[in-house]
GROMACS .gro file of C-alpha atoms in nm:
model
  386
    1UNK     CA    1   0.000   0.000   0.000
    2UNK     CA    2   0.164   0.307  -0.083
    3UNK     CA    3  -0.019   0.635   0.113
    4UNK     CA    4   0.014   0.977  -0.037
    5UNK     CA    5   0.049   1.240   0.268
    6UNK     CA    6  -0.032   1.524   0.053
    7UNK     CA    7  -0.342   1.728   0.027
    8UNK     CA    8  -0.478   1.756  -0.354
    9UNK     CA    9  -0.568   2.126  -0.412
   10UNK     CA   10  -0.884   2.237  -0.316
   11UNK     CA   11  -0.962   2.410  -0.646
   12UNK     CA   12  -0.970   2.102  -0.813
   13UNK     CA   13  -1.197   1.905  -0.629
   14UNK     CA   14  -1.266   1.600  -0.460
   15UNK     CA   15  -1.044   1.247  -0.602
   16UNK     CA   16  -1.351   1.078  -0.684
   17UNK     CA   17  -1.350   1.322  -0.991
   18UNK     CA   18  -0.969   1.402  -0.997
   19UNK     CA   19  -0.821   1.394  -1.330
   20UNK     CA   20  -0.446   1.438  -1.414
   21UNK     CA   21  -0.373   1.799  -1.285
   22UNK     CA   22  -0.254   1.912  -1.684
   23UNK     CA   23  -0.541   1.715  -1.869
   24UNK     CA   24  -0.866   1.817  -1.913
   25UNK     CA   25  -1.136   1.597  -1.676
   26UNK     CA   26  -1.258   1.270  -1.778
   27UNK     CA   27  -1.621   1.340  -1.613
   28UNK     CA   28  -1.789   1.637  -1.562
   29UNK     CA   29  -2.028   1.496  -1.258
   30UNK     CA   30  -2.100   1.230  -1.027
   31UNK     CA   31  -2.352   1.052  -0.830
   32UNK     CA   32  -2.310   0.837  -0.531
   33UNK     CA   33  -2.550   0.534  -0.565
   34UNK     CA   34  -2.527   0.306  -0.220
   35UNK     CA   35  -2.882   0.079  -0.272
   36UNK     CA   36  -3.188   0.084  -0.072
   37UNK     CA   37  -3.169   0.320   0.239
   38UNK     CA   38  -3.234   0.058   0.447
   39UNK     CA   39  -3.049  -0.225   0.317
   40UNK     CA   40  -2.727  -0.035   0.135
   41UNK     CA   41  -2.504  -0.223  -0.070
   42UNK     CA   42  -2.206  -0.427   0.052
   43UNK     CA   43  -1.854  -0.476  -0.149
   44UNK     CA   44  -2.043  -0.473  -0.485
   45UNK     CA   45  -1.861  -0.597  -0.789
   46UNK     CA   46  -2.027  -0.623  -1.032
   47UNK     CA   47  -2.215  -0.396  -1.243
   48UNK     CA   48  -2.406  -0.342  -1.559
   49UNK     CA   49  -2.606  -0.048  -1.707
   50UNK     CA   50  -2.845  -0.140  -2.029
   51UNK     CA   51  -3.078   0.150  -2.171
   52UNK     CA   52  -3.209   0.309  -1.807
   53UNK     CA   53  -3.173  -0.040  -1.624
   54UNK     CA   54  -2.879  -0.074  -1.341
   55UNK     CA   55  -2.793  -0.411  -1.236
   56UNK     CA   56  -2.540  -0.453  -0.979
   57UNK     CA   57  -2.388  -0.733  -0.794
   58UNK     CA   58  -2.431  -0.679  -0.425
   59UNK     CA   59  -2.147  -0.980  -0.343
   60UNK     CA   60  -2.072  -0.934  -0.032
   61UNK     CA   61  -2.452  -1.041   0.036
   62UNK     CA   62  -2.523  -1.286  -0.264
   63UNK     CA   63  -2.786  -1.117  -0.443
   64UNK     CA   64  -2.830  -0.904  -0.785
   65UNK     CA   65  -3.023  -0.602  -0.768
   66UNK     CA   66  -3.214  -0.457  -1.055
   67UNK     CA   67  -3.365  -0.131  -1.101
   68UNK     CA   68  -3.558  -0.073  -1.430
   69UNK     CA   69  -3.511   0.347  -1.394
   70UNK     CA   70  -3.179   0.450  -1.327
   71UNK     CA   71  -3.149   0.573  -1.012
   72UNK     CA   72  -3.039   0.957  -0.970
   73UNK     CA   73  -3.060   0.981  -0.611
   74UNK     CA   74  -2.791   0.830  -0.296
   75UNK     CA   75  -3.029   0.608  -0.200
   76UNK     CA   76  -3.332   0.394  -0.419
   77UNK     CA   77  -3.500   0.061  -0.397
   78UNK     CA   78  -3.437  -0.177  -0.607
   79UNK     CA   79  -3.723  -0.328  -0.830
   80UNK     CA   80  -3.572  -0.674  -0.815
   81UNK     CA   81  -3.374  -0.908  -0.644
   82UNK     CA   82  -3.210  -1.202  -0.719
   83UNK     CA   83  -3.035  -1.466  -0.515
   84UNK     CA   84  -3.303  -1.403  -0.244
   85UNK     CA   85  -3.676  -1.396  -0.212
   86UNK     CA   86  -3.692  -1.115   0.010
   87UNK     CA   87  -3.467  -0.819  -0.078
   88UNK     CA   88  -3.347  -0.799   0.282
   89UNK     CA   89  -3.207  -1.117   0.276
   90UNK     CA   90  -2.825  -1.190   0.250
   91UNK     CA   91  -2.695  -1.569   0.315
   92UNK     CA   92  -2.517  -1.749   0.063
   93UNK     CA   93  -2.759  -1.938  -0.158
   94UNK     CA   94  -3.051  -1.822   0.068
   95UNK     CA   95  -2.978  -1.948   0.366
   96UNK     CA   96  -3.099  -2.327   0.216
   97UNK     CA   97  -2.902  -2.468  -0.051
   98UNK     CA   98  -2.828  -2.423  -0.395
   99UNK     CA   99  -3.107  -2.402  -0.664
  100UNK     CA  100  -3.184  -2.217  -0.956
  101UNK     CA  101  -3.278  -1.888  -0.717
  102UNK     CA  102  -2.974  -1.851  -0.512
  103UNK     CA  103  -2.627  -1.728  -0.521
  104UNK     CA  104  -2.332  -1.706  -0.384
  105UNK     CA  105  -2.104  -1.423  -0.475
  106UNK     CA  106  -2.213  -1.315  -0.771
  107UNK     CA  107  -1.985  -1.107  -0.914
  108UNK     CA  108  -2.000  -1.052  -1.329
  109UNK     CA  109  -2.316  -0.931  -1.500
  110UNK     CA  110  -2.421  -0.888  -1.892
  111UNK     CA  111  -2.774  -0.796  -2.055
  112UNK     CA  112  -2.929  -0.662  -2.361
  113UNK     CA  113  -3.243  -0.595  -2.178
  114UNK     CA  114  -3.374  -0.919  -2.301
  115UNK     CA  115  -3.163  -1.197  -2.124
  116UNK     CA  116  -2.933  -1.189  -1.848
  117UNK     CA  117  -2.643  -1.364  -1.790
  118UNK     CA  118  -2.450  -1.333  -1.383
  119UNK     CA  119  -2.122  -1.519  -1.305
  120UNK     CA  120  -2.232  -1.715  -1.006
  121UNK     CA  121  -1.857  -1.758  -0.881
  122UNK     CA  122  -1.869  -1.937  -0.564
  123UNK     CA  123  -2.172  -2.186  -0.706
  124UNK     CA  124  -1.901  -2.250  -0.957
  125UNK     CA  125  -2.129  -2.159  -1.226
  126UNK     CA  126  -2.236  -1.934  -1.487
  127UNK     CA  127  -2.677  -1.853  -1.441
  128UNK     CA  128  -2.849  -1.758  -1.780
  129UNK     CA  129  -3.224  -1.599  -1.783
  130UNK     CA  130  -3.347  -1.631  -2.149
  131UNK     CA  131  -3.644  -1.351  -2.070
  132UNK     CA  132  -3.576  -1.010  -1.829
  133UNK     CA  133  -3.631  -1.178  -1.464
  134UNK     CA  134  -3.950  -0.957  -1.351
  135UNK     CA  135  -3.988  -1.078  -0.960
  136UNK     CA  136  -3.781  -1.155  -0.677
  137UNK     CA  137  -3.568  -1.417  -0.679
  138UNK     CA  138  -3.694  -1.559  -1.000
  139UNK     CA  139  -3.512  -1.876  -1.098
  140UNK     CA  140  -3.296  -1.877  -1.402
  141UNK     CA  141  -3.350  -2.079  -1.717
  142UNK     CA  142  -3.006  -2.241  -1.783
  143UNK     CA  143  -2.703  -2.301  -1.597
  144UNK     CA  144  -2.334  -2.380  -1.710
  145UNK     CA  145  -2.020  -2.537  -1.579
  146UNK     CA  146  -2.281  -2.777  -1.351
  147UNK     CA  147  -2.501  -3.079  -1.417
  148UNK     CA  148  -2.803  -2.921  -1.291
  149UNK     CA  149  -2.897  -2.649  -1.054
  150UNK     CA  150  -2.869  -2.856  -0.728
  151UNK     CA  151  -2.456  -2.887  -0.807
  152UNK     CA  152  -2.213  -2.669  -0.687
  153UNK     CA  153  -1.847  -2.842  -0.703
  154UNK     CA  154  -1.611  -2.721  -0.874
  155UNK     CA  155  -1.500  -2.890  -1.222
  156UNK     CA  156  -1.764  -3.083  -1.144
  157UNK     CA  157  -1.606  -3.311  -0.821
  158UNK     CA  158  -1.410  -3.077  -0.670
  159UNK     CA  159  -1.109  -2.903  -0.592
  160UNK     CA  160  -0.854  -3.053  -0.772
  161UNK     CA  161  -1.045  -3.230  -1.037
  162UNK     CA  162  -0.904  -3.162  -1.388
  163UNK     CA  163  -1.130  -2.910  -1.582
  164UNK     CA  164  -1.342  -3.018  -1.887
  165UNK     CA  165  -1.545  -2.826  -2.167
  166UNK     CA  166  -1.849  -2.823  -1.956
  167UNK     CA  167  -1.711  -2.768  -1.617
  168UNK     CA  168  -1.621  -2.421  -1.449
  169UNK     CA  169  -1.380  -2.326  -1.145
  170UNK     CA  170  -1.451  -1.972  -0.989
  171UNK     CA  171  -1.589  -1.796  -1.288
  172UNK     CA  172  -1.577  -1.419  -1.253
  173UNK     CA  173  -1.664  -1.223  -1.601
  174UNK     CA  174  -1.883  -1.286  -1.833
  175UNK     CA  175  -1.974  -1.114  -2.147
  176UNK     CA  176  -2.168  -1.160  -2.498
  177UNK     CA  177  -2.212  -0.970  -2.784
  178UNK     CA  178  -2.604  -1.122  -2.786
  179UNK     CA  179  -2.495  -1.426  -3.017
  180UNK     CA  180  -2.140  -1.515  -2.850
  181UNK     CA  181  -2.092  -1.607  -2.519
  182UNK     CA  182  -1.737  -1.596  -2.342
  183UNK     CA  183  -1.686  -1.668  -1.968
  184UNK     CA  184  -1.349  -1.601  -1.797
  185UNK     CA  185  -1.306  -1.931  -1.594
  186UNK     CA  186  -1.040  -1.783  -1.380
  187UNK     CA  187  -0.999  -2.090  -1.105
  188UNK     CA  188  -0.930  -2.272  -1.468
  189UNK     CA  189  -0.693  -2.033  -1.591
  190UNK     CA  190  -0.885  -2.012  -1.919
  191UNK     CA  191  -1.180  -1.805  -2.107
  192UNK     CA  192  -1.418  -2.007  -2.254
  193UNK     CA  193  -1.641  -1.912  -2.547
  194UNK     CA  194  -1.960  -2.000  -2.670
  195UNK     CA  195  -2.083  -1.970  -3.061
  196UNK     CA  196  -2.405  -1.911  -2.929
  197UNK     CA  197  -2.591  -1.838  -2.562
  198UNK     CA  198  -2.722  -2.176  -2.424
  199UNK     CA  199  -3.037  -2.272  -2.423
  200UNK     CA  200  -2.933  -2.648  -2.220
  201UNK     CA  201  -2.799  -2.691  -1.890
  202UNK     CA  202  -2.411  -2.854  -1.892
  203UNK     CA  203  -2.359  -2.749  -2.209
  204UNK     CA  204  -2.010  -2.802  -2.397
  205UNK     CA  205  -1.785  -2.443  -2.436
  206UNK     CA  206  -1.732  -2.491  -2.809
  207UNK     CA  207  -1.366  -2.338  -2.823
  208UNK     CA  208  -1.071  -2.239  -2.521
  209UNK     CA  209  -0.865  -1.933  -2.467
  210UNK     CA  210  -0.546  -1.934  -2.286
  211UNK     CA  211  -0.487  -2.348  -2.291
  212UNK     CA  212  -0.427  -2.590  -2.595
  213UNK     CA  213  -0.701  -2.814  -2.473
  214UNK     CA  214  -1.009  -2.842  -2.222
  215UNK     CA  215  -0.823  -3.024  -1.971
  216UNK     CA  216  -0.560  -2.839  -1.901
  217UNK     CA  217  -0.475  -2.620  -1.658
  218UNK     CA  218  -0.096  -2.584  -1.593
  219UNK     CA  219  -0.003  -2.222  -1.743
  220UNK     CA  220   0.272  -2.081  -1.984
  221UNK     CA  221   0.325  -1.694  -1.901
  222UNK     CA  222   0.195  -1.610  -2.252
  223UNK     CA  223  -0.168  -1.692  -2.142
  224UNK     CA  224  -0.415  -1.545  -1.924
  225UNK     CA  225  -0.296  -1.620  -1.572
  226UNK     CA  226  -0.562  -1.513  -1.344
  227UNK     CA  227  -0.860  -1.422  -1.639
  228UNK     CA  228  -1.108  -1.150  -1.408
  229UNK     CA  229  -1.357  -1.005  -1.723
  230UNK     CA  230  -1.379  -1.051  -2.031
  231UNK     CA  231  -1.486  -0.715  -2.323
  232UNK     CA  232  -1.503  -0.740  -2.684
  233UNK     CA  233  -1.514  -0.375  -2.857
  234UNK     CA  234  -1.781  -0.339  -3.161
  235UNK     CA  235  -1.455  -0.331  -3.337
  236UNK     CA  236  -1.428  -0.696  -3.257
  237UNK     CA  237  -1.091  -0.619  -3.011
  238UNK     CA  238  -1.081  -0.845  -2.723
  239UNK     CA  239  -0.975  -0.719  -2.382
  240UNK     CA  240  -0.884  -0.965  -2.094
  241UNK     CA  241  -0.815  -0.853  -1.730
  242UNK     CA  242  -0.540  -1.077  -1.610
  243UNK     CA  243  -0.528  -1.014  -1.271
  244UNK     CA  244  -0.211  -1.249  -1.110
  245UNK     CA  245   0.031  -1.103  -1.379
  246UNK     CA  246  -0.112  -0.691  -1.306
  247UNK     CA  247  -0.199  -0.653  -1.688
  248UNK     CA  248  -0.472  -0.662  -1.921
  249UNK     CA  249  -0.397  -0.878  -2.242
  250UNK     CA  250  -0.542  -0.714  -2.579
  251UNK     CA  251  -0.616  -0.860  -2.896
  252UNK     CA  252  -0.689  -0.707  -3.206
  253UNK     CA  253  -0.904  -0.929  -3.299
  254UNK     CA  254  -1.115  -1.161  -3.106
  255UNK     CA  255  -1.125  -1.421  -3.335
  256UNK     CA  256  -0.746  -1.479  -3.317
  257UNK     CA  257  -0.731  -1.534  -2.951
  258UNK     CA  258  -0.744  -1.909  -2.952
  259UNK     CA  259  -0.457  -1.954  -3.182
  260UNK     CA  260  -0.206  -1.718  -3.071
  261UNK     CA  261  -0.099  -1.498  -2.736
  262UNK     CA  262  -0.235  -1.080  -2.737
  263UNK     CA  263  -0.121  -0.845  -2.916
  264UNK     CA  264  -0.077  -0.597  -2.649
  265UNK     CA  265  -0.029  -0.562  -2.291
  266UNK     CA  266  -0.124  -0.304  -2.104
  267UNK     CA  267   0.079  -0.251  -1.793
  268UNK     CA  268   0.352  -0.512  -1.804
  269UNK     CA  269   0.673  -0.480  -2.112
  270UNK     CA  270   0.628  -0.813  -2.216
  271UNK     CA  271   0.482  -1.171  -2.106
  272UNK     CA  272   0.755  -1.250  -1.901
  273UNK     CA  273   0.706  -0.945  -1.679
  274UNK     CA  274   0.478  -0.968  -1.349
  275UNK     CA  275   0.561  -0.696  -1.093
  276UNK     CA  276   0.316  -0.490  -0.889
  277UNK     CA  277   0.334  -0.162  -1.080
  278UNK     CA  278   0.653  -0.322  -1.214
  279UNK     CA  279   0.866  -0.396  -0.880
  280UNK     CA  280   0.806   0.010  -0.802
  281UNK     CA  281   0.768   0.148  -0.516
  282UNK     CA  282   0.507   0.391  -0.657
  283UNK     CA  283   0.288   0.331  -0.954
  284UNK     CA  284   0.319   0.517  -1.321
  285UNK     CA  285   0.182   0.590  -1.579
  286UNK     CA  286   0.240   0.245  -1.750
  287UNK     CA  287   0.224   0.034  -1.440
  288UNK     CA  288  -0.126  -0.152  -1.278
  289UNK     CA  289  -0.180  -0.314  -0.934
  290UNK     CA  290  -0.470  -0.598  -0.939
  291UNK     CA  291  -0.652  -0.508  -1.225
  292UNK     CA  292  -0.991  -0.659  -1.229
  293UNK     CA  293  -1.226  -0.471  -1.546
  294UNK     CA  294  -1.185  -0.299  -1.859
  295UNK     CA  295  -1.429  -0.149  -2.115
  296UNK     CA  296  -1.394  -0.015  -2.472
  297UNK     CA  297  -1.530   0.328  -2.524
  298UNK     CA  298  -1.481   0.480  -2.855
  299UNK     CA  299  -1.127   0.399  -3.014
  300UNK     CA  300  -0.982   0.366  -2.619
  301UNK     CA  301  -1.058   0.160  -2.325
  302UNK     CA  302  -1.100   0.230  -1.971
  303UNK     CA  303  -0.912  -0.019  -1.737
  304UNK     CA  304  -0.981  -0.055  -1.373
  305UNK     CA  305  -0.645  -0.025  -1.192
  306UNK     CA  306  -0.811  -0.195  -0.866
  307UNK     CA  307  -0.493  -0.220  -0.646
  308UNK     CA  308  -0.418   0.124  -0.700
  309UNK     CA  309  -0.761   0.296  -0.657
  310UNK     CA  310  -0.811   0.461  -1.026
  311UNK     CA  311  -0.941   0.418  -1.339
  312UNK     CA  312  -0.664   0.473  -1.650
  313UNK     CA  313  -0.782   0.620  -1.960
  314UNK     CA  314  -0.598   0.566  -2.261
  315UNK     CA  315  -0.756   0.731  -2.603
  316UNK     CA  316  -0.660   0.467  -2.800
  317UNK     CA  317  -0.608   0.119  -2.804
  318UNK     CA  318  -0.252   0.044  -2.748
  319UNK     CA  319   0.009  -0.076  -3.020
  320UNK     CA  320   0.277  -0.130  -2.800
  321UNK     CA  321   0.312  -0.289  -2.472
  322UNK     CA  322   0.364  -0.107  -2.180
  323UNK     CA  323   0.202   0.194  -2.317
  324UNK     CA  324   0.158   0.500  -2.093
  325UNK     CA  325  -0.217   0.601  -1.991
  326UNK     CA  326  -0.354   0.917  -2.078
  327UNK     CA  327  -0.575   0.988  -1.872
  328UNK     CA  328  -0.662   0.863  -1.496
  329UNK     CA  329  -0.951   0.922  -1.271
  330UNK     CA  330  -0.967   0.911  -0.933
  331UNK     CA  331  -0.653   1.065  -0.885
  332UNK     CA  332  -0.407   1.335  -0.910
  333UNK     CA  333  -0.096   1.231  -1.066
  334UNK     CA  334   0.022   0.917  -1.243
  335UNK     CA  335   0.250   0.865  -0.964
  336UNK     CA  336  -0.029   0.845  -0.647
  337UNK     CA  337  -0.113   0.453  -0.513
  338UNK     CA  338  -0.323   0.477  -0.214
  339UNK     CA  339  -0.642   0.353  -0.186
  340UNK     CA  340  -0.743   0.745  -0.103
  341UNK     CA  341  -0.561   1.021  -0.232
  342UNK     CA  342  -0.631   1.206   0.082
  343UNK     CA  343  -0.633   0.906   0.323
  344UNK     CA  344  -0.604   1.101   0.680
  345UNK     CA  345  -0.924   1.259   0.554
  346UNK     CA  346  -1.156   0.966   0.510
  347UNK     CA  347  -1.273   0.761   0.230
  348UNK     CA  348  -1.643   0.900   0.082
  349UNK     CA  349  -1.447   1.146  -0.157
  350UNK     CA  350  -1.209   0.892  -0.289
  351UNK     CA  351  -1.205   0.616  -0.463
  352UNK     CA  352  -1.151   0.303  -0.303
  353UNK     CA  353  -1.078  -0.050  -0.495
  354UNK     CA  354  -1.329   0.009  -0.817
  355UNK     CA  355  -1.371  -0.350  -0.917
  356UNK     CA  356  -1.610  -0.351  -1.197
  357UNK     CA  357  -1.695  -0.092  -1.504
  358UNK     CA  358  -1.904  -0.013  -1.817
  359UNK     CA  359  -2.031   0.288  -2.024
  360UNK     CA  360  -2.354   0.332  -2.170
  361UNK     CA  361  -2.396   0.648  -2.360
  362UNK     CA  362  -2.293   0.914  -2.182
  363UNK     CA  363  -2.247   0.752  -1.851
  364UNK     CA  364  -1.964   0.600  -1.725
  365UNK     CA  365  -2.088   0.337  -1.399
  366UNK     CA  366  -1.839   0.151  -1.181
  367UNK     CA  367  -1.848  -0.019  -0.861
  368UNK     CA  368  -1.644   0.164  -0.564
  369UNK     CA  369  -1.613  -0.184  -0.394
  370UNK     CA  370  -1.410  -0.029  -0.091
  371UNK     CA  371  -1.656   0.260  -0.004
  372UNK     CA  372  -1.934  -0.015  -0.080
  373UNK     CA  373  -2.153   0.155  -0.305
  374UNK     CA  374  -2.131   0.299  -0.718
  375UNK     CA  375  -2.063   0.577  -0.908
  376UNK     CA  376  -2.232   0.721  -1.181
  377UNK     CA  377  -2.049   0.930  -1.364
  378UNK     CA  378  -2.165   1.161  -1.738
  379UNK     CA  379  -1.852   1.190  -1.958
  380UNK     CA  380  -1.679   1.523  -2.057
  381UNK     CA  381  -1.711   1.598  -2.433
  382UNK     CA  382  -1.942   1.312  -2.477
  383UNK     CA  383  -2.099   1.228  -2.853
  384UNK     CA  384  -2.211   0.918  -2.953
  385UNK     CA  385  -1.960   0.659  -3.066
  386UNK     CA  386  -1.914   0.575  -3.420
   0.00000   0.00000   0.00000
């Protein structure tokens, strides 16, 4: 942990807007979202926005929210809950045991608006609802990486087993494109993709990313490590949080990623490398600490620098590796690495850990997992991508 004494200047605001001092601000406001007023969010991380729906991942208490109207207030109920059948309920698959309506640390979300998919990661599973849920703990339609919805092991018999094409160890991210499904299998080491959603329970990933076969596991440095999330750009790049190594891996184009190692790497100089901001004290302005999200927004990407409390911009997509950021938010300087800019002063104006992000339109969402609650931010300068 590296803890920044220094007080940012007053004239430029609060860190949980602060841009690089010489660049013009990423955002040009903020909300604080924290859940219902009487049963706040705890150590969300996941989150979602689709048209005016918010779906976020309250893991520390095993349940998805869901509000159909974006909330613009600190404090809103949600419309729906999953995981539980009463919204104020928190154990890990309900208190019961595991069925089609519970969960237990849910942590990834992705929806069109018409289906929903949620990384289940601590069922071991991945939960698919083939129409919007529309009532409390609704059950979901399909499930994958487990025989049925009563099964909870991972690969299938447990720790230790040897992973297979329909089995899944910790999975964290998921992602589709509404045709394509890809799951980052992270216990597994491996991303596993899908030529279409499933409609059948157990059903077979039809290719691998990161291994040369199903069952393997065992790891070459060249491959995703410690696979978080999964994003794939409308330009068809592929962006993989790799967690264990402090990078993301990008690749120009998706459909090459199960023949041949990324193109880029974003915070390392080259496979082989896997410091902590790079064996620095400090970080920089090419280094990451326990990065767990990106997301594509125009021709850049946003990557959530977890370990280091901030969010790095860069305009573009990277053609080298190791390329500087150009842009941060949620601090001052390239250079800061606390969890809080302005630690001695508390945490509700910093960022603290942000775990999980995504943009829709103008609005940039992301889950401050530290400070337990999200932020919804509207871009500066924002027109609609190509």
């Amino acid at each position: 942990m590296n803890i920044s004494l220094s007080k940012s200047p007053v004239s430029q605001g609060s860190g949980l807007m602060a841009s690089v001092l010489d660049k013009p601000s990423l955002v040009q406001d903020s909300i604080i979202f924290r859940g219902g007023k009487n049963n706040p969010l705890l150590a969300p991380r996941g989150v979602w926005m689709v048209g005016d729906k918010l779906l976020i991942s309250d893991t520390g208490q095993n349940r998805v929210f869901i509000w159909n109207t974006r909330p613009t207030t600190e404090f809103a109920e949600p419309d729906i809950t999953l995981g539980q059948l009463e919204q104020e309920n928190t154990g890990r698959n309900a208190g019961t045991g595991v069925s089609a309506s519970t969960l237990q640390y849910p942590s990834g979300i992705w929806s069109d608006g018409k289906k929903l998919i949620i990384a289940d990661a601590w069922n071991h599973r991945v939960l698919i609802w083939h129409t919007f849920p529309t009532y409390n703990g609704q059950a979901a339609d399909v499930v994958i990486g487990q025989v049925g919805f009563s099964q909870n092991l991972p690969n299938i018999k447990g720790i230790g087993s040897k992973p297979a094409a329909n089995t899944l160890n910790w999975p964290y991210g998921v992602f589709s494109d509404g045709r394509h499904l890809w799951i980052c299998d992270t216990g597994n080491r491996r991303v596993l993709f899908y030529e279409n959603i499933p409609s059948e329970n157990f059903t077979d990933a039809d290719k691998v990313i990161g291994k040369p076969s199903f069952n393997e596991r065992d790891y070459e440095n060249y491959e995703p490590i410690w696979p978080y999330s999964v994003r794939i750009s409308k330009n068809g790049q592929m962006s993989v949080a790799d967690t264990q190594f402090y990078r993301n891996l990008v690749w120009n184009d998706w459909q090459t990623a199960f023949t041949q190692p990324a193109d880029i790497i974003i915070g390392q100089a080259d496979f082989d490398a896997n410091g902590m901001n790079q064996f620095s004290l400090f970080p920089k302005q090419d280094s990451m600490s326990w990065t767990y999200d990106s997301c594509f927004y125009k021709n850049g990407i946003f990557v959530a620098d977890t370990g280091n409390s901030r969010v790095l911009w860069f305009e573009n997509i990277p053609t080298k590796n190791g390329a500087y950021a150009d842009n941060l938010l949620g601090h001052f300087d390239f250079n800061t690495g606390s969890e809080n800019t302005q630690t001695k002063f508390g945490t509700d104006s910093q960022l603290y850990w942000p775990f999980s992000l995504c943009v829709c339109e103008n609005k940039l969402v992301l889950t401050d997992t530290g400070n337990h609650r999200v932020v919804i931010y509207t871009l500066s300068g924002y027109s609609k991508p190509d």
